[in-house]
Short mmCIF file of C-alpha atoms and ligand atoms in Angstrom, two decimals:
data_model
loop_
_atom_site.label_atom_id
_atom_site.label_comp_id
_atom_site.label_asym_id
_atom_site.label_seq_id
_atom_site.Cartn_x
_atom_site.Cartn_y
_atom_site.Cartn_z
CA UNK F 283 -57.84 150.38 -51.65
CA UNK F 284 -55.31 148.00 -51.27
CA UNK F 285 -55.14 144.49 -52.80
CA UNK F 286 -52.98 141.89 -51.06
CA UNK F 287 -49.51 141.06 -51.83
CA UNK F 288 -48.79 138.37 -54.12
CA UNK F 289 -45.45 137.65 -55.36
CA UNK F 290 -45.09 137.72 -58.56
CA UNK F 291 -48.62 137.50 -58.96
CA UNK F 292 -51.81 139.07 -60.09
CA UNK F 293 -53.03 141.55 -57.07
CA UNK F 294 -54.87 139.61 -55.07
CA UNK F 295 -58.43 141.16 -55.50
CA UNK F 296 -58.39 141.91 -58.68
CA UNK F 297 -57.34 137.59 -59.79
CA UNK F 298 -59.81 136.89 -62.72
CA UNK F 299 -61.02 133.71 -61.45
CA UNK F 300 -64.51 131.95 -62.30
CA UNK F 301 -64.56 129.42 -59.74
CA UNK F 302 -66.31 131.21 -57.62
CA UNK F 303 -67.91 128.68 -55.03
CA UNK F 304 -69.20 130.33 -52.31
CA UNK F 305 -71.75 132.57 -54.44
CA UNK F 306 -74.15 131.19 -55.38
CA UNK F 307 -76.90 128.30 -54.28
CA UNK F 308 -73.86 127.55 -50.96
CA UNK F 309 -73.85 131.48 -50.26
CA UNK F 310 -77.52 131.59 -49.89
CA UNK F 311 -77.79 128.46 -47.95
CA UNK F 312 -75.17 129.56 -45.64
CA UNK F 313 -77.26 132.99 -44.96
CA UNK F 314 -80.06 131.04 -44.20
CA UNK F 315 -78.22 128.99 -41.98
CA UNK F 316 -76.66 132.30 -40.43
CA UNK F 317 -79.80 134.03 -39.77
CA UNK F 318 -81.45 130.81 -38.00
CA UNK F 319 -78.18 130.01 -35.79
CA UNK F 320 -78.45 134.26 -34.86
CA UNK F 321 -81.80 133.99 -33.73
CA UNK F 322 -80.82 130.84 -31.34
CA UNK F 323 -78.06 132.91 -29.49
CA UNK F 324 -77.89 135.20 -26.49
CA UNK F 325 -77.01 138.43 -27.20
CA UNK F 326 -75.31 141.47 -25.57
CA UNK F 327 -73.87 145.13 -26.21
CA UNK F 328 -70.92 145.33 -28.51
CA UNK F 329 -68.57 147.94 -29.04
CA UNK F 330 -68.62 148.43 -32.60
CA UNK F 331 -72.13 147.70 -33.99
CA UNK F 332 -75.25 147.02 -32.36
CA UNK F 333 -74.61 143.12 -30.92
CA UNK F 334 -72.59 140.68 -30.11
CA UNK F 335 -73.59 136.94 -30.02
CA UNK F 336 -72.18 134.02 -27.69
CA UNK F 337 -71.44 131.13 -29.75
CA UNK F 338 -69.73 128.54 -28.66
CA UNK F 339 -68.72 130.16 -24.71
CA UNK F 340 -67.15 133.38 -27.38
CA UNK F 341 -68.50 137.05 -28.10
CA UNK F 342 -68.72 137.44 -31.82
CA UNK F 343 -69.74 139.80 -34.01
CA UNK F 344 -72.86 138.42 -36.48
CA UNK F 345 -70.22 139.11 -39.44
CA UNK F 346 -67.63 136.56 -38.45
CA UNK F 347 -69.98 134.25 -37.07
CA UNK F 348 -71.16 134.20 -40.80
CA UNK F 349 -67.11 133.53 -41.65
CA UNK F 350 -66.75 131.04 -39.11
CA UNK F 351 -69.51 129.01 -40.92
CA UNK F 352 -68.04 129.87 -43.86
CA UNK F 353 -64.70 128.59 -43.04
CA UNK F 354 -66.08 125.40 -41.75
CA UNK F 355 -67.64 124.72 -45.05
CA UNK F 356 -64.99 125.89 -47.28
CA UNK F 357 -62.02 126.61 -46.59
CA UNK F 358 -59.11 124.15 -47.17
CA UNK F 359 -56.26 124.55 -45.18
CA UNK F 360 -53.03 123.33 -46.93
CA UNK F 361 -50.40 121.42 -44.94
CA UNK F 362 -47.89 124.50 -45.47
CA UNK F 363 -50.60 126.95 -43.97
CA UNK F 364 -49.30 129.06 -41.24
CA UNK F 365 -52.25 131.19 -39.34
CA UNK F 366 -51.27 134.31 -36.85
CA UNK F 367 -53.94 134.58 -34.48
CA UNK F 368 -54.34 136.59 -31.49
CA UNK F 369 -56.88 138.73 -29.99
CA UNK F 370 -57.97 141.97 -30.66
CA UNK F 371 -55.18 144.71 -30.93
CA UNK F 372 -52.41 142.72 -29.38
CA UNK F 373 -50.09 142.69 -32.13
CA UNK F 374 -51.75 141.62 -35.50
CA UNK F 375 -50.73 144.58 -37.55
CA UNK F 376 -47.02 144.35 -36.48
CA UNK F 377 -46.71 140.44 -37.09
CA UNK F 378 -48.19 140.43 -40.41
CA UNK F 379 -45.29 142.67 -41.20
CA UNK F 380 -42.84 140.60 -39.45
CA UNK F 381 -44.21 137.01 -40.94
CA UNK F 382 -44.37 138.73 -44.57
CA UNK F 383 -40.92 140.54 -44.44
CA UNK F 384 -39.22 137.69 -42.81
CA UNK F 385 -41.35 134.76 -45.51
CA UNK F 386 -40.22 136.81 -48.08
CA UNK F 387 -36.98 138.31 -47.69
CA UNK F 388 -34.78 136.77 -50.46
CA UNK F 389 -37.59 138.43 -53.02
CA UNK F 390 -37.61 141.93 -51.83
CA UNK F 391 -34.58 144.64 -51.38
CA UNK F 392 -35.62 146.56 -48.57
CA UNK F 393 -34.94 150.14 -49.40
CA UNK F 394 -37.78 149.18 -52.60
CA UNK F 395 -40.48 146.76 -50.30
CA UNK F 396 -43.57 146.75 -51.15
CA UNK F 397 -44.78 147.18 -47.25
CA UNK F 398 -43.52 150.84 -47.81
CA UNK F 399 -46.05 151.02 -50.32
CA UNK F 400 -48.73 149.30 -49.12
CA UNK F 401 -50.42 149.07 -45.38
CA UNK F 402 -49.24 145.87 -43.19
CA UNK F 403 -52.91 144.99 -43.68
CA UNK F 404 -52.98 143.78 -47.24
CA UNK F 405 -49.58 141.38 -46.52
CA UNK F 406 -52.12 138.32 -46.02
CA UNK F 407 -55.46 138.09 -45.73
CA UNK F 408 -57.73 138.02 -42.18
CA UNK F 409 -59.42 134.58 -42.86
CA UNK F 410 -62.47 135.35 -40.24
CA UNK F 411 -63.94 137.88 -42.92
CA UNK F 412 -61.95 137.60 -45.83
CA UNK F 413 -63.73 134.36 -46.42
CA UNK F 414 -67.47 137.13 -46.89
CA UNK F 415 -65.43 138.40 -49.82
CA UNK F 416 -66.90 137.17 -53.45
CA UNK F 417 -63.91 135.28 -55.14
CA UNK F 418 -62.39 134.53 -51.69
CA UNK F 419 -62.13 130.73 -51.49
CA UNK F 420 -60.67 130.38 -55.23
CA UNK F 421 -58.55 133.22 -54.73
CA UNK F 422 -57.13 131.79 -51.72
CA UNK F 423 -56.28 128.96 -53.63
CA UNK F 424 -53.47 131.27 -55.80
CA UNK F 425 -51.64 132.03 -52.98
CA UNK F 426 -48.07 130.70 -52.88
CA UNK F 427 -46.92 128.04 -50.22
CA UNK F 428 -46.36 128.57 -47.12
CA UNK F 429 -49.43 130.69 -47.08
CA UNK F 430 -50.08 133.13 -44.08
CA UNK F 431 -53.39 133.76 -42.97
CA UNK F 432 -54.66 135.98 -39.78
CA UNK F 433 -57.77 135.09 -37.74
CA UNK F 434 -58.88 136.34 -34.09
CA UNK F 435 -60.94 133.40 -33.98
CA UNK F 436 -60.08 131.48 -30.35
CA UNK F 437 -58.35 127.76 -31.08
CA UNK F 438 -61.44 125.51 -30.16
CA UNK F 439 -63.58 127.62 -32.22
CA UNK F 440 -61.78 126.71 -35.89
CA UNK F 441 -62.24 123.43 -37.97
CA UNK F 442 -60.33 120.64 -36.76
CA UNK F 443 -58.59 120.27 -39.89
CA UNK F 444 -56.74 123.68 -39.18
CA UNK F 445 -56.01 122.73 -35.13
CA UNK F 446 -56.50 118.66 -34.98
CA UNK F 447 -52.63 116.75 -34.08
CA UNK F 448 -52.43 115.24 -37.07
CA UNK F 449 -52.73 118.69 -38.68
CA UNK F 450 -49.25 119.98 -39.86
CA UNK F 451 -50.71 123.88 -40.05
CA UNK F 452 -48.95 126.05 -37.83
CA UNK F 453 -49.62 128.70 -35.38
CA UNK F 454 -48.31 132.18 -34.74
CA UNK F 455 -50.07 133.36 -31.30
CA UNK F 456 -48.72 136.32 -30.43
CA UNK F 457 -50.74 137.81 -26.91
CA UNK F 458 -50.45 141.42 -24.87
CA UNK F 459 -51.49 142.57 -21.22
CA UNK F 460 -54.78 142.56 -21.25
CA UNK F 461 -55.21 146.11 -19.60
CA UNK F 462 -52.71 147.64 -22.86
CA UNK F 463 -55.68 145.63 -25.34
CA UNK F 464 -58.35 147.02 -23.73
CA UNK F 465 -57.52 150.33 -24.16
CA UNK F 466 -56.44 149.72 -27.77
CA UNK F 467 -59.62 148.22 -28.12
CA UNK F 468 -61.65 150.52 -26.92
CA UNK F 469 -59.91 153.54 -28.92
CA UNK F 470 -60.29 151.37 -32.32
CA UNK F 471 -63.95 150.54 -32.05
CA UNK F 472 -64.90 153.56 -30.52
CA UNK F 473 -63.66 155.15 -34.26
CA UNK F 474 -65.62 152.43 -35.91
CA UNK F 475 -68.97 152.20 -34.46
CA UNK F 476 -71.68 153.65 -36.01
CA UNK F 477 -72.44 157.05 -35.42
CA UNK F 478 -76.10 155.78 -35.41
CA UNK F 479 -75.23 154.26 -31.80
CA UNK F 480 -74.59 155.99 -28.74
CA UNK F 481 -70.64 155.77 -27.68
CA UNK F 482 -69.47 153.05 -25.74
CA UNK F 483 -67.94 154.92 -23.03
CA UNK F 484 -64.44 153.69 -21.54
CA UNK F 485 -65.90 152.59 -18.20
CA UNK F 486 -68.62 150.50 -20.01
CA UNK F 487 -66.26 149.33 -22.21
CA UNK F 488 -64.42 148.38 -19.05
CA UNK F 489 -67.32 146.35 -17.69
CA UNK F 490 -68.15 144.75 -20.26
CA UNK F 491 -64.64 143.72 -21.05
CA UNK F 492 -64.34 142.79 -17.31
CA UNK F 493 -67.57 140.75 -17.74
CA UNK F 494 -65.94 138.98 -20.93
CA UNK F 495 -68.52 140.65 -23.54
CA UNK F 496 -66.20 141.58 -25.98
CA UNK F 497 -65.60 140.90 -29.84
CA UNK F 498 -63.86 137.54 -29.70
CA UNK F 499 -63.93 137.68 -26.24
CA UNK F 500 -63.54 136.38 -23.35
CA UNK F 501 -59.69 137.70 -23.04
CA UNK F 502 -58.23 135.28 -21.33
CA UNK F 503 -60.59 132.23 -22.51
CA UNK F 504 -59.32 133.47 -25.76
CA UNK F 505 -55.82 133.44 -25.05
CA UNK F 506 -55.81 130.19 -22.82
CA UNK F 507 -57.04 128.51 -25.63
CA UNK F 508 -53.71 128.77 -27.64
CA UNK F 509 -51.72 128.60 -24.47
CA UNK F 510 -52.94 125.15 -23.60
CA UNK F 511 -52.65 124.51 -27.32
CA UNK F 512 -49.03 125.49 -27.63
CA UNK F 513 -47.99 123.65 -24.48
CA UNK F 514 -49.61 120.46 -26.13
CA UNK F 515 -47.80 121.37 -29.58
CA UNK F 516 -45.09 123.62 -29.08
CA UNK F 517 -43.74 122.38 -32.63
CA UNK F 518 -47.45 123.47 -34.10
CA UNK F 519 -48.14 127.00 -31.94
CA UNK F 520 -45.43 129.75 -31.24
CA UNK F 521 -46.69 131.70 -28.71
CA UNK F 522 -45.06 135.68 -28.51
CA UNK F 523 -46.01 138.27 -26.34
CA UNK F 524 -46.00 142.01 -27.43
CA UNK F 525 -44.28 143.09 -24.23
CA UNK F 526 -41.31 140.39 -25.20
CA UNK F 527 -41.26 141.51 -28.75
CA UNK F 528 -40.64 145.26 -27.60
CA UNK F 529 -37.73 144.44 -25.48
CA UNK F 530 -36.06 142.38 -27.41
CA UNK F 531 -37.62 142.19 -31.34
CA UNK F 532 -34.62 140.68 -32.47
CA UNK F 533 -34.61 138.01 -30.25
CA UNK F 534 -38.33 137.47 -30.92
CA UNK F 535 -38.03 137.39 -34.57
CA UNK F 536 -35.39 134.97 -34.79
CA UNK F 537 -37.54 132.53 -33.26
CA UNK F 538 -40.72 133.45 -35.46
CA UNK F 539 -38.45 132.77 -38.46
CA UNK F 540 -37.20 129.33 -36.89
CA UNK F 541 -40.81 128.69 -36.30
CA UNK F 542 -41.62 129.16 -39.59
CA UNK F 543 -39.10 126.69 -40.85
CA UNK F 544 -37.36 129.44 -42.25
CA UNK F 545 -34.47 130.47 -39.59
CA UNK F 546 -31.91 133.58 -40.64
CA UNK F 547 -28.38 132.06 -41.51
CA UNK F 548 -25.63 133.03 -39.93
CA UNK F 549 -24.23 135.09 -42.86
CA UNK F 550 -27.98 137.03 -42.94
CA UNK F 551 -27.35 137.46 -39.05
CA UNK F 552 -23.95 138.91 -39.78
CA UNK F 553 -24.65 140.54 -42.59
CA UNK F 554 -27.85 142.77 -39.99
CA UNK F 555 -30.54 140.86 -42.21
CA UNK F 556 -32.70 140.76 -38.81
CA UNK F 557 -31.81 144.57 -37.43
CA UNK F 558 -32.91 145.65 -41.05
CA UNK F 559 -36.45 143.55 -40.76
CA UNK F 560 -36.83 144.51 -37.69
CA UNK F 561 -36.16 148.64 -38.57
CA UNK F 562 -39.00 147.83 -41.25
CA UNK F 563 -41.68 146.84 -39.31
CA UNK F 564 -40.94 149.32 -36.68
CA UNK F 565 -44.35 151.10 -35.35
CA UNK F 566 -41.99 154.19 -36.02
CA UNK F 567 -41.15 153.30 -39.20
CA UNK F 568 -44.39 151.80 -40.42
CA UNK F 569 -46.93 154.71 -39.04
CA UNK F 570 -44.68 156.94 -40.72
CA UNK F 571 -45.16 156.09 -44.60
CA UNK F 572 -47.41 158.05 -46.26
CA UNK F 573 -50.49 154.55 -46.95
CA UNK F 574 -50.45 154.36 -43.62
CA UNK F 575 -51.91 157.99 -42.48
CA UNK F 576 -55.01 159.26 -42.30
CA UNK F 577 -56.28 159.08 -45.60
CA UNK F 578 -53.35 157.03 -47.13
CA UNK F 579 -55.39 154.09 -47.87
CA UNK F 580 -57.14 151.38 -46.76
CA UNK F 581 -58.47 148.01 -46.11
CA UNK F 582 -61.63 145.88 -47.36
CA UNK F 583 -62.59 143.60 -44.72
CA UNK F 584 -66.49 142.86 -45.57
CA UNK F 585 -68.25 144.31 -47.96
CA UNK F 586 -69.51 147.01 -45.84
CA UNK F 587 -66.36 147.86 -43.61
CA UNK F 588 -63.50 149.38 -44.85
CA UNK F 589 -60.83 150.53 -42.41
CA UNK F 590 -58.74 153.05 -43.07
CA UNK F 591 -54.61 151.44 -42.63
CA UNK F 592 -54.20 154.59 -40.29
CA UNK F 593 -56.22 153.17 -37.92
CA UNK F 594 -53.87 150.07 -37.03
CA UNK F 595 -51.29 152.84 -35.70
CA UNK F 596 -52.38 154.54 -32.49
CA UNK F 597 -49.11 154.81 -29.90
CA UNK F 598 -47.30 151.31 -29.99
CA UNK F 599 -46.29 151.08 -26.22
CA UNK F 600 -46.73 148.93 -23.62
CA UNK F 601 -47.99 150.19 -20.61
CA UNK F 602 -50.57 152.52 -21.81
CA UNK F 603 -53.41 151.76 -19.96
CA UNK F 604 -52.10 154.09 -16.85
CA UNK F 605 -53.93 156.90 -18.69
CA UNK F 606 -56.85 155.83 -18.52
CA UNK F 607 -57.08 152.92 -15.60
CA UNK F 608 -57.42 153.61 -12.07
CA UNK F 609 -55.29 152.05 -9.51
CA UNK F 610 -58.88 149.90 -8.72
CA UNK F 611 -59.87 149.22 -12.32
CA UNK F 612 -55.96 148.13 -12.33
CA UNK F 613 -56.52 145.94 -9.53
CA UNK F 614 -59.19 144.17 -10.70
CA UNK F 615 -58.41 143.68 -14.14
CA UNK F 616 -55.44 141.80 -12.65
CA UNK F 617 -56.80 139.50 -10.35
CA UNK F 618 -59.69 138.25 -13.18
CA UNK F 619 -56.10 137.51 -15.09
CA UNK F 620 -54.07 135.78 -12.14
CA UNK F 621 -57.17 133.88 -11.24
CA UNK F 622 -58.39 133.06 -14.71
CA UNK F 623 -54.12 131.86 -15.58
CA UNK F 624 -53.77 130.17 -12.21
CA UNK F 625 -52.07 126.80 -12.16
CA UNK F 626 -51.44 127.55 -16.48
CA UNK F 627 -48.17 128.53 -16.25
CA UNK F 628 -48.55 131.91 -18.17
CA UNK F 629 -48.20 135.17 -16.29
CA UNK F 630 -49.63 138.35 -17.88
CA UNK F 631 -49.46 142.48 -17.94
CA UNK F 632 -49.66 141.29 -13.95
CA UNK F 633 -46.63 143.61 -12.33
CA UNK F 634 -46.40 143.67 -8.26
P1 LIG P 240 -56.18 144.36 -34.91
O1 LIG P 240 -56.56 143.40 -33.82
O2 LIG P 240 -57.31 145.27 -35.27
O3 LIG P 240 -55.57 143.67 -36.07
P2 LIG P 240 -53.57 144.98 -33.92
O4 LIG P 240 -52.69 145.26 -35.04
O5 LIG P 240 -53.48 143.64 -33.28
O6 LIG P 240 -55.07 145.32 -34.30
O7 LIG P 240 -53.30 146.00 -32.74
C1 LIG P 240 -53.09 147.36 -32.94
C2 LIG P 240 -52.14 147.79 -31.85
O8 LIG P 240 -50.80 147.48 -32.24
C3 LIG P 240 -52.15 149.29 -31.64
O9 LIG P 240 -51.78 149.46 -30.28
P3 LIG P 240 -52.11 150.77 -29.44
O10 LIG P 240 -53.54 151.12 -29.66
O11 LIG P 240 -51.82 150.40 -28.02
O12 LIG P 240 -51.17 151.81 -29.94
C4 LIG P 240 -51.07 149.74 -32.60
O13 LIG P 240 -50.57 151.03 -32.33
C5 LIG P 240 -50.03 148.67 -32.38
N1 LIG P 240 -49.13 148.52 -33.50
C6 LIG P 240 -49.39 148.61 -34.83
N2 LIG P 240 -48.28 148.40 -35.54
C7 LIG P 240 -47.28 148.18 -34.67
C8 LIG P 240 -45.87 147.94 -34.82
N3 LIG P 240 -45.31 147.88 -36.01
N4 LIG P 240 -45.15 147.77 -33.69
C9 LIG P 240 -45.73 147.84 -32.47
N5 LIG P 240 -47.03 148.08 -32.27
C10 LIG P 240 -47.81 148.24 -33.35
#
């Protein structure tokens, strides 16, 4: 299983540390807390396990609502943090990649980097259940500045020392058509759920997606939320799209590097410094390498769920969902998005 990459450093998981502070007496207390708040919230069908909850107008899974607490109580963001967050299966796997290539690309050489060895998932940690982990909070702690952290959580939904203006943590949105997630979606939890559970079929999964009853969903709740938030703080939230970043990844990554405070010199741009990251993080390249196919390795992300890094790779294009949508699922699935963006400013997946 993989640990996560730490220059320089102890693995990740395997940091001796004894300041353990979420378990104990504040671990207990918080699964009190968990199972009362539960109890208080409507519940529906979710695609992976059993249930999803609405807290707070979002779908979530009774796991991260447990790391939401969690990360209200404990976690300290630093003022170098930098977060990518987007919804599910709209780009996660490729930006942690990008963000950990690009943060660190005066340490590695990239014919010997340690991505090739290791799956994209283990380049930073996924806060939302990272944070269920024992050690997590202290281990956090180790990481070097800027530290990169990935969440699915929607904005209004994390502490206000993480999103608040007078925060200085930074953003990395990166967003897909909705119709291309879905599908994605649908494919990855299908391979996760219990076998204990009857199948989600596609159509349900349709509905309910439709309906907004999805893991971190609403969609497009979720992805307003950073939208309005990035037009308010465009210096604080960069917000990609997936489409964008296939056409022109270059162009896209120069900006996430800028955005980062770390922007490619001229000399790196001559010298095909962003071509070479790029080539790197490649689906083609990346679902290639031998940790990330089936049964290459994987990923801890609670105690219970491991996912295997193959997982993360399915077919990389945009425009997918015209296997399995008809022109009528199409249709509607794009007039919930025009009316739910109207007067935002943000178009998306919607093609005349
Ligand atoms: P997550 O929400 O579980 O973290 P995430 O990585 O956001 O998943 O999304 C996975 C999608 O990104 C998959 O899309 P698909 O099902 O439509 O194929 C996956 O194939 C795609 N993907 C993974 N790595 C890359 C990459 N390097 N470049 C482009 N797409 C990628």
């Amino acid at each position: 299983m993989s640990t996560y990459l730490i220059p320089d450093q102890t693995p990740y998981n395997n940091h001796p540390t004894s300041n353990n502070i979420i378990k104990n007496e504040n671990q207990t207390q918080t699964d009190q807390e968990h199972n009362n708040l539960l109890a208080t919230l409507p519940k529906d069908k979710a695609w992976r396990s059993k249930h999803v909850f609405r807290y707070k107008d979002f779908w979530l899974s009774s796991d991260v609502i447990k790391g939401l607490l969690l990360i209200h109580k404990h976690f300290n963001p630093q003022p170098t943090d930098i977060f990518l967050a987007a919804f599910m299966k709209c780009g996660t796997t490729w930006l942690k990649a990008l963000m950990f290539a690009t943060t660190n690309r005066k340490r590695y050489k990239l014919s010997d980097h340690p991505l090739l060895r290791n799956g994209p998932q283990s380049a930073f940690p996924f806060l939302d259940t990272h944070i269920l982990l024992d050690n997590a909070v202290a281990n956090f702690e180790l990481l070097p500045a800027p530290r990169l952290f990935a969440t699915h959580f929607a904005h209004g939904l994390l502490p206000r020392s993480m999103t608040s203006p007078l925060s200085t943590c930074k953003f990395v949105y990166v967003c897909r058509d909705p119709k291309d997630a879905l599908v994605s979606k649908w494919h990855f939890m299908s391979k996760l759920r219990s076998k204990e559970l009857a199948p989600v079929s596609f159509n349900e999964a349709y509905e309910l997606f439709c309906n907004g009853v999805s893991e971190y969903g609403p969609f497009w709740d979720h992805v307003l939320s950073y939208w309005k938030a990035s037009q308010e703080s465009p210096d604080k939230i960069l917000f990609l799209k997936y489409e964008n970043m296939k056409r022109e990844p270059a162009v896209e990554l120069k900006k996430l590097a800028k955005f980062m405070g770390m922007p490619f010199t001229l000399e790196e741009e001559n010298g095909g410094v962003v071509e070479d990251i790029v080539k790197l993080c490649s689906f083609e390249n990346l679902s290639r390498l031998e940790i990330n196919k089936d049964g290459g390795g994987g990923q801890k992300f609670t105690e219970k769920v491991v996912v295997e890094n193959h997982e993360f790779f399915r077919k990389g294009k945009v425009g997918d969902w015209k296997n399995y949508l008809t022109e009528k699922m199409k249709e509607r699935i794009d007039m919930i998005t025009c009316d739910k963006l109207k007067d935002s400013g943000l178009s998306l997946g919607v093609t005349k």
